[in-house]
Protein backbone atom coordinates (compact mmCIF):
# COMPACT_ATOMS: atom_id res chain seq x y z
CA MET A 1 -0.47 11.11 26.54
CA GLU A 2 1.49 8.32 26.03
CA LEU A 3 4.25 6.87 27.34
CA ASN A 4 6.72 5.03 25.58
CA THR A 5 8.98 4.10 28.78
CA SER A 6 6.41 2.53 31.27
CA ASP A 7 9.02 0.05 31.69
CA LYS A 8 10.78 2.60 33.93
CA TYR A 9 7.89 2.83 36.30
CA LYS A 10 9.42 1.41 39.54
CA ASN A 11 7.61 -0.15 43.27
CA LEU A 12 4.23 1.07 42.50
CA HIS A 13 3.29 -2.02 43.97
CA LEU A 14 4.36 -1.56 47.21
CA PHE A 15 1.55 1.24 47.44
CA ASP A 16 -2.02 0.01 48.94
CA ASP A 17 -3.73 2.61 47.76
CA GLN A 18 -4.56 2.24 44.12
CA TYR A 19 -5.76 6.17 44.31
CA PHE A 20 -2.29 7.29 44.85
CA VAL A 21 -0.79 4.26 42.33
CA GLN A 22 -3.07 5.98 39.72
CA LEU A 23 -2.26 9.87 40.97
CA ILE A 24 1.48 8.85 40.62
CA GLN A 25 1.12 7.69 37.49
CA HIS A 26 -0.84 10.32 35.52
CA HIS A 27 1.67 12.99 37.01
CA ILE A 28 4.11 11.01 35.94
CA LEU A 29 2.24 11.03 31.98
CA GLU A 30 2.67 14.84 32.43
CA TYR A 31 6.36 15.37 33.37
CA HIS A 32 7.95 12.89 30.68
CA ALA A 33 5.56 14.75 28.14
CA HIS A 34 7.10 18.39 29.27
CA PHE A 35 11.24 17.60 30.14
CA ALA A 36 11.15 13.96 27.97
CA GLU A 37 14.31 13.06 27.71
CA ARG A 38 15.64 15.77 30.44
CA LEU A 39 13.88 13.86 32.90
CA ILE A 40 15.75 11.55 35.22
CA SER A 41 13.45 9.64 38.20
CA ILE A 42 10.66 11.09 40.04
CA TYR A 43 10.50 9.95 43.60
CA VAL A 44 7.53 10.29 45.86
CA TRP A 45 8.20 11.08 49.75
CA GLY A 46 5.87 11.44 52.84
CA SER A 47 2.80 9.94 53.41
CA VAL A 48 2.07 8.81 50.49
CA HIS A 49 5.36 6.77 50.59
CA ARG A 50 5.08 5.16 54.07
CA ASN A 51 1.36 4.70 52.91
CA GLU A 52 0.16 5.72 55.74
CA ALA A 53 -1.79 8.70 53.40
CA ILE A 54 -5.40 9.85 52.89
CA GLN A 55 -6.95 10.51 49.94
CA GLY A 56 -7.87 13.89 49.53
CA ILE A 57 -5.80 15.22 52.89
CA SER A 58 -2.24 14.33 52.59
CA ASP A 59 0.06 16.24 49.55
CA LEU A 60 1.02 13.70 46.76
CA ASP A 61 4.52 14.97 47.31
CA LEU A 62 6.38 13.79 43.94
CA HIS A 63 10.17 15.25 43.45
CA PRO A 64 11.73 14.34 40.29
CA PHE A 65 14.90 15.26 39.00
CA ILE A 66 16.34 16.46 35.43
CA ARG A 67 19.40 17.16 33.58
CA GLY A 68 20.33 20.55 32.98
CA PRO A 69 19.15 23.69 34.16
CA LEU A 70 15.25 24.57 34.91
CA ARG A 71 14.14 27.05 31.89
CA LYS A 72 11.88 29.84 32.41
CA THR A 73 9.60 27.60 30.34
CA ASP A 74 10.01 25.04 32.73
CA HIS A 75 8.49 27.42 36.19
CA GLN A 76 5.60 28.31 33.53
CA TRP A 77 4.47 25.33 32.44
CA CYS A 78 4.58 23.78 36.03
CA ARG A 79 2.10 26.93 37.21
CA GLU A 80 -0.27 25.89 33.99
CA THR A 81 0.18 22.48 34.81
CA GLN A 82 -0.15 22.76 39.19
CA GLU A 83 -3.89 24.68 38.48
CA ARG A 84 -5.08 21.88 35.79
CA LEU A 85 -4.32 19.13 38.14
CA ASP A 86 -5.54 21.18 40.87
CA ARG A 87 -8.96 21.22 39.18
CA GLU A 88 -8.66 17.39 38.41
CA PHE A 89 -7.60 16.62 41.79
CA PRO A 90 -8.19 19.01 44.62
CA ARG A 91 -6.04 18.52 47.06
CA ALA A 92 -3.31 16.12 45.93
CA ARG A 93 -0.93 19.31 45.26
CA GLY A 94 1.35 16.66 43.53
CA LEU A 95 3.85 18.39 41.07
CA CYS A 96 6.74 20.64 41.71
CA PRO A 97 9.31 22.19 39.72
CA PRO A 98 12.09 19.25 39.08
CA ARG A 99 15.83 19.24 40.82
CA SER A 100 18.69 19.61 38.32
CA ILE A 101 20.65 16.58 39.08
CA ASP A 102 23.75 19.19 37.93
CA ASP A 103 22.71 21.24 41.37
CA VAL A 104 23.21 17.72 43.10
CA LEU A 105 26.30 16.73 41.79
CA GLN A 106 27.43 20.35 42.52
CA SER A 107 26.50 20.38 46.25
CA ARG A 108 28.83 17.75 46.97
CA GLN A 109 32.37 18.73 45.73
CA PRO A 110 34.80 19.27 48.17
CA GLY A 111 34.50 22.93 47.99
CA ALA A 112 30.97 23.56 48.43
CA ASN A 113 29.91 25.78 50.91
CA LYS A 114 28.45 24.45 54.52
CA ASP A 115 24.81 25.64 54.15
CA LEU A 116 24.49 24.07 50.42
CA ARG A 117 26.74 21.12 51.79
CA SER A 118 23.76 20.87 54.65
CA ARG A 119 20.74 20.81 52.20
CA HIS A 120 22.48 18.10 50.02
CA GLN A 121 22.44 16.09 53.26
CA ALA A 122 19.22 16.61 54.21
CA LEU A 123 17.72 15.94 50.30
CA GLY A 124 19.74 12.44 50.99
CA PHE A 125 18.46 11.47 54.09
CA ARG A 126 15.12 12.16 52.79
CA LEU A 127 15.38 10.01 49.62
CA HIS A 128 16.91 7.58 51.36
CA TYR A 129 14.99 7.26 54.86
CA ASP A 130 11.38 8.46 53.44
CA ALA A 131 10.75 8.27 49.84
CA THR A 132 9.93 5.33 47.30
CA LEU A 133 11.52 5.56 43.70
CA VAL A 134 8.98 5.70 41.28
CA TRP A 135 10.11 6.31 37.81
CA GLY A 136 13.48 6.27 36.54
CA SER A 137 16.85 5.29 37.83
CA ASP A 138 17.77 5.88 41.35
CA LEU A 139 19.98 8.30 42.60
CA THR A 140 20.22 8.28 46.16
CA GLY A 141 23.79 6.61 45.93
CA GLU A 142 24.97 10.43 44.57
CA PHE A 143 24.23 11.70 47.59
CA GLU A 144 26.43 12.32 50.91
CA LEU A 145 24.32 11.29 53.99
CA PRO A 146 25.08 12.90 57.43
CA THR A 147 25.92 11.07 60.34
CA PHE A 148 23.58 10.49 63.11
CA THR A 149 25.52 12.12 65.71
CA PRO A 150 23.75 13.11 68.59
CA SER A 151 23.79 16.97 68.05
CA TRP A 152 22.50 16.03 64.34
CA VAL A 153 19.37 14.01 65.79
CA LYS A 154 18.96 16.57 68.22
CA GLU A 155 18.58 19.08 65.88
CA TYR A 156 15.96 16.95 63.42
CA PHE A 157 14.12 15.98 66.51
CA GLN A 158 14.06 20.17 67.68
CA PRO A 159 10.74 21.18 65.32
CA ALA A 160 8.53 18.01 66.28
CA LEU A 161 9.29 19.23 70.08
CA ASP A 162 8.78 22.85 68.95
CA LEU A 163 5.33 22.15 67.35
CA THR A 164 4.37 20.13 70.22
CA ARG A 165 4.65 22.50 72.60
CA TYR A 166 3.26 25.05 70.77
CA ALA A 167 0.30 22.93 70.09
CA ALA A 168 0.00 22.70 73.66
CA GLY A 169 -0.04 26.36 74.52
CA LEU A 170 3.75 26.35 76.41
CA LYS A 171 5.38 28.17 73.45
CA LYS A 172 3.64 31.68 71.96
CA GLU A 173 4.57 31.02 68.17
CA ASN A 174 5.06 28.40 65.41
CA THR A 175 8.61 28.54 65.10
CA THR A 176 8.30 25.20 62.81
CA ASP A 177 7.70 25.04 58.76
CA PHE A 178 4.49 22.48 59.50
CA SER A 179 1.11 23.31 60.22
CA LEU A 180 -1.65 21.38 62.67
CA SER A 181 -5.27 21.66 61.13
CA ASN A 182 -7.87 22.83 63.42
CA GLU A 183 -10.48 20.20 62.39
CA THR A 184 -9.92 17.76 65.69
CA ARG A 185 -9.98 14.49 63.51
CA GLN A 186 -6.44 15.68 62.02
CA ARG A 187 -5.48 17.44 64.50
CA LEU A 188 -5.36 14.49 66.51
CA ARG A 189 -3.92 12.38 63.29
CA LYS A 190 -0.77 14.92 62.93
CA LEU A 191 -0.29 14.89 66.96
CA ALA A 192 -0.02 11.02 66.57
CA ARG A 193 2.29 11.36 63.49
CA LEU A 194 4.44 13.68 65.87
CA GLY A 195 4.61 10.87 68.35
CA VAL A 196 6.12 8.43 65.81
CA LEU A 197 8.66 11.07 64.88
CA GLY A 198 9.69 11.76 67.80
CA GLY A 199 9.98 8.22 68.70
CA ALA A 200 11.78 7.32 65.20
CA CYS A 201 14.37 10.03 66.38
CA LEU A 202 15.00 7.89 69.76
CA LEU A 203 15.54 4.60 67.68
CA MET A 204 17.92 7.10 65.47
CA ALA A 205 19.91 8.12 68.26
CA GLN A 206 20.30 4.35 69.49
CA GLY A 207 21.26 3.76 65.91
CA ARG A 208 18.26 1.35 65.36
CA PHE A 209 16.24 3.46 63.11
CA ARG A 210 14.62 2.31 59.94
CA SER A 211 12.66 4.34 58.43
CA PHE A 212 9.83 6.86 59.66
CA LYS A 213 7.08 4.51 58.56
CA GLY A 214 5.13 3.72 61.85
CA VAL A 215 4.98 -0.20 61.23
CA ASP A 216 9.32 0.11 61.75
CA THR A 217 8.93 2.28 64.82
CA ILE A 218 5.67 1.65 66.71
CA PRO A 219 6.85 -1.82 67.43
CA VAL A 220 10.72 -1.26 68.11
CA LEU A 221 9.56 0.84 70.73
CA LYS A 222 6.56 -0.66 71.88
CA ALA A 223 8.98 -3.81 72.85
CA SER A 224 11.91 -1.77 74.11
CA TYR A 225 9.61 0.97 76.46
CA PRO A 226 6.54 -0.72 78.07
CA GLN A 227 5.91 1.87 80.48
CA TRP A 228 4.59 3.85 77.16
CA THR A 229 2.43 1.18 75.97
CA ASP A 230 -1.03 2.49 76.30
CA PHE A 231 0.28 5.56 74.54
CA PHE A 232 1.74 3.68 71.92
CA ASP A 233 -1.51 1.74 71.96
CA GLU A 234 -3.22 4.81 70.90
CA THR A 235 -0.51 6.55 68.89
CA GLN A 236 -0.79 3.38 66.81
CA GLU A 237 -5.06 3.69 66.09
CA LEU A 238 -4.72 7.72 65.38
CA TYR A 239 -1.60 8.20 63.37
CA ILE A 240 -2.82 7.46 59.74
CA HIS A 241 -6.39 7.30 60.11
CA LEU A 242 -9.09 9.14 60.86
CA THR A 243 -10.81 8.51 63.94
CA ARG A 244 -13.96 10.53 65.67
CA SER A 245 -12.36 13.17 67.72
CA SER A 246 -13.54 15.50 70.15
CA ASN A 247 -11.48 18.76 71.59
CA GLU A 248 -11.41 16.61 74.40
CA ARG A 249 -9.76 13.77 73.14
CA VAL A 250 -7.53 15.81 71.84
CA SER A 251 -6.35 17.75 74.65
CA ARG A 252 -5.99 14.27 76.51
CA TYR A 253 -3.80 12.91 73.80
CA LEU A 254 -2.30 16.24 73.67
CA SER A 255 -0.95 16.15 77.49
CA GLN A 256 0.43 12.46 76.65
CA LEU A 257 2.09 13.29 73.97
CA VAL A 258 3.94 16.08 75.34
CA LYS A 259 5.53 13.84 78.10
CA TRP A 260 6.59 11.52 75.85
CA MET A 261 8.51 14.19 73.90
CA ASP A 262 10.01 15.41 76.80
CA TRP A 263 10.92 12.16 77.87
CA ILE A 264 12.64 11.58 74.32
CA GLU A 265 14.48 15.14 74.78
CA LYS A 266 15.97 13.86 78.22
CA GLN A 267 17.14 10.55 76.54
CA LEU A 268 18.85 13.04 73.79
CA LYS A 269 21.45 15.11 76.33
């Protein structure tokens, strides 16, 4: 496959791990070969965007946008191509059906229902604060962003709090869309990530939020809340890399995480 519009690559220099750069480029080629002129842009979000991803563990999380609706043949292509890419790049899980820009524009119209508008704002928030454009045109200006009201921040924080309490055995069921690995190193890393996410929500409520990246969050928290320094130091050690772990260390960190998240909840009231 050849891509005639390689000049539309964006921001690949921002990624530290060349494995993910090559993975992004390979998936872009796949998308462009099928969607051609219908393809408008592709974003990557989550841990790859934040330079916090680990090969073989982290999903690629690519999110493309196209002109016009998705066709039946597009869905079939996505299924077949994802199966092939899963064999070539195990656990990358980078290919997903594109979103139609027409749906995006429709959902910001004055007559759009509340649920549609909320989903529109949530997607705009994700693209603006937790995503990197890697190909094509920047669409962030097409999205209406939510206002960081106290109630909105509390609602955004709640799943991270619920998952923390579930991990600690304080909730019987995991009511969130997220999961926790039983492998201790991966579990510890995810728990530390929850600590960063909680801190980002706290900064959001204070008007000091920049992104969900640990490098944008932990230093600000350290400077503001020295009483949590030991917890921040351990979180900084754990939230990106897989660290030698044990059930005992997971339990120790989790007990501190519960205290941190409970403290944040009180600050948000």
